[in-house]
């Protein structure tokens, strides 16, 4: 199959005009928002969007609002040419890019989407303000692109949960499509940040997915006690120094609140630092594999 020719849409007006034209022709728009440095995980979202819509728009915008002052905004990997090729190869029609100054005019921008409740736990506790930045940019991108469906990876499970809740809470007129996590052959969840890892750190990083698999195996052998499932995963992480754990928890899949006592289904979530690189992963503990 030949790759499609990619259309480059720079700036908000160019994107809006394209979206208006396509919707005017009755075309459905699948949207895949990203921060670039694309990998096969992103491409799987684009392929899924391609299969379910008339055309696919991918945005690449490294959103300054979701990075803390001590985080990796300035050194976040950027690869414009590689991204364009990967989008075209996966069947995307258009690449939307925009500057931070156009998104957040420094002398006037002052309106944010601020999630409450579990948004201050887990990732929100370690990265204050992160989800305010994520939801604000996602809301803005939805207004600009006006998609029929938007595709998000389960890799960022808490982000996906909060975006689905925002769409419900604010009555946004689009469908959110959750997509499975793509992994390297050794189990490591694909991430743009994996390029930061040295070969030794790359091996240590496998402990995250191994710990989740250990909990899943224990679950499938019949274990249902929250604490014992967490301990099972915790033992794998403890055996893998010098990994620094941010959190390891079991949450209710539909509410993202902490599980207590016996569970039926649950999502195990983990975040750790390997050297200077922060990694997250999660896995649904259920009888069936997640789609
Ligand atoms: P990012 O560029 O990291 O902001 O990610 C853009 C989108 O790709 C988000 O919806 C992520 O959840 C998704 N994504 C990132 N890594 C993966 C992966 N390994 N598998 C599936 N989706 C992913």
Short mmCIF file of N, CA and C and ligand atoms in Angstrom, two decimals, residues 33-36 39 41-42 44-45 76 151-156 159 179-182 189-192, ligand 1:
data_model
loop_
_atom_site.label_atom_id
_atom_site.label_comp_id
_atom_site.label_asym_id
_atom_site.label_seq_id
_atom_site.Cartn_x
_atom_site.Cartn_y
_atom_site.Cartn_z
N UNK A 33 -3.99 13.59 18.60
CA UNK A 33 -3.11 14.62 19.15
C UNK A 33 -1.83 13.98 19.73
N UNK A 34 -0.68 14.58 19.41
CA UNK A 34 0.60 14.05 19.91
C UNK A 34 1.54 15.20 20.25
N UNK A 35 2.65 14.81 20.90
CA UNK A 35 3.73 15.78 21.12
C UNK A 35 4.91 15.46 20.20
N UNK A 36 4.70 14.65 19.18
CA UNK A 36 5.75 14.37 18.21
C UNK A 36 6.72 13.31 18.68
N UNK A 39 6.40 7.23 17.31
CA UNK A 39 6.84 5.84 17.27
C UNK A 39 5.66 4.96 16.87
N UNK A 41 3.65 3.24 18.53
CA UNK A 41 2.46 3.44 19.36
C UNK A 41 1.56 4.51 18.76
N UNK A 42 2.18 5.67 18.42
CA UNK A 42 1.40 6.73 17.77
C UNK A 42 0.84 6.25 16.44
N UNK A 44 -0.04 3.35 15.56
CA UNK A 44 -1.19 2.44 15.72
C UNK A 44 -2.48 3.24 15.92
N UNK A 45 -2.36 4.41 16.58
CA UNK A 45 -3.54 5.28 16.74
C UNK A 45 -3.96 5.84 15.38
N UNK A 76 12.73 17.90 25.25
CA UNK A 76 11.81 16.88 24.75
C UNK A 76 12.16 16.60 23.28
N UNK A 151 -8.43 9.92 19.13
CA UNK A 151 -7.80 8.65 19.53
C UNK A 151 -6.72 8.89 20.56
N UNK A 152 -6.81 8.15 21.68
CA UNK A 152 -5.85 8.31 22.77
C UNK A 152 -5.37 6.93 23.22
N UNK A 153 -4.10 6.85 23.64
CA UNK A 153 -3.53 5.59 24.07
C UNK A 153 -3.83 5.30 25.54
N UNK A 154 -4.05 4.01 25.82
CA UNK A 154 -4.23 3.61 27.23
C UNK A 154 -2.93 3.69 28.00
N UNK A 155 -1.82 3.81 27.28
CA UNK A 155 -0.52 4.00 27.93
C UNK A 155 -0.60 5.12 28.98
N UNK A 156 -1.31 6.20 28.63
CA UNK A 156 -1.51 7.31 29.57
C UNK A 156 -2.93 7.18 30.14
N UNK A 159 -4.64 10.13 32.07
CA UNK A 159 -4.95 11.19 31.09
C UNK A 159 -6.20 10.83 30.30
N UNK A 179 -7.15 3.36 22.80
CA UNK A 179 -6.37 2.40 22.00
C UNK A 179 -5.34 1.69 22.88
N UNK A 180 -5.06 0.39 22.58
CA UNK A 180 -4.16 -0.39 23.42
C UNK A 180 -2.71 0.12 23.40
N UNK A 181 -1.98 -0.19 24.45
CA UNK A 181 -0.57 0.21 24.57
C UNK A 181 0.31 -0.68 23.69
N UNK A 182 1.13 -0.06 22.84
CA UNK A 182 2.11 -0.84 22.07
C UNK A 182 3.41 -0.95 22.86
N UNK A 189 6.82 -0.40 27.50
CA UNK A 189 5.83 0.38 26.76
C UNK A 189 6.54 1.40 25.88
N UNK A 190 6.16 1.50 24.61
CA UNK A 190 6.80 2.48 23.72
C UNK A 190 6.50 3.88 24.23
N UNK A 191 7.52 4.75 24.17
CA UNK A 191 7.37 6.12 24.63
C UNK A 191 8.41 6.98 23.94
N UNK A 192 8.04 8.22 23.64
CA UNK A 192 9.03 9.14 23.05
C UNK A 192 10.21 9.33 23.99
P1 LIG B 1 2.38 11.81 23.41
O1 LIG B 1 3.00 12.20 22.11
O2 LIG B 1 3.31 11.08 24.32
O3 LIG B 1 1.64 12.95 24.06
O4 LIG B 1 1.26 10.73 23.05
C1 LIG B 1 0.27 10.98 22.08
C2 LIG B 1 -0.75 9.88 22.13
O5 LIG B 1 -0.13 8.64 21.84
C3 LIG B 1 -1.41 9.73 23.50
O6 LIG B 1 -2.79 9.44 23.33
C4 LIG B 1 -0.67 8.56 24.09
O7 LIG B 1 -1.41 7.86 25.06
C5 LIG B 1 -0.44 7.71 22.87
N1 LIG B 1 0.67 6.78 23.08
C6 LIG B 1 1.90 7.05 23.57
N2 LIG B 1 2.62 5.91 23.70
C7 LIG B 1 1.82 4.89 23.29
C8 LIG B 1 1.99 3.47 23.19
N3 LIG B 1 3.11 2.88 23.55
N4 LIG B 1 0.95 2.75 22.72
C9 LIG B 1 -0.22 3.36 22.37
N5 LIG B 1 -0.43 4.68 22.43
C10 LIG B 1 0.57 5.45 22.89
#
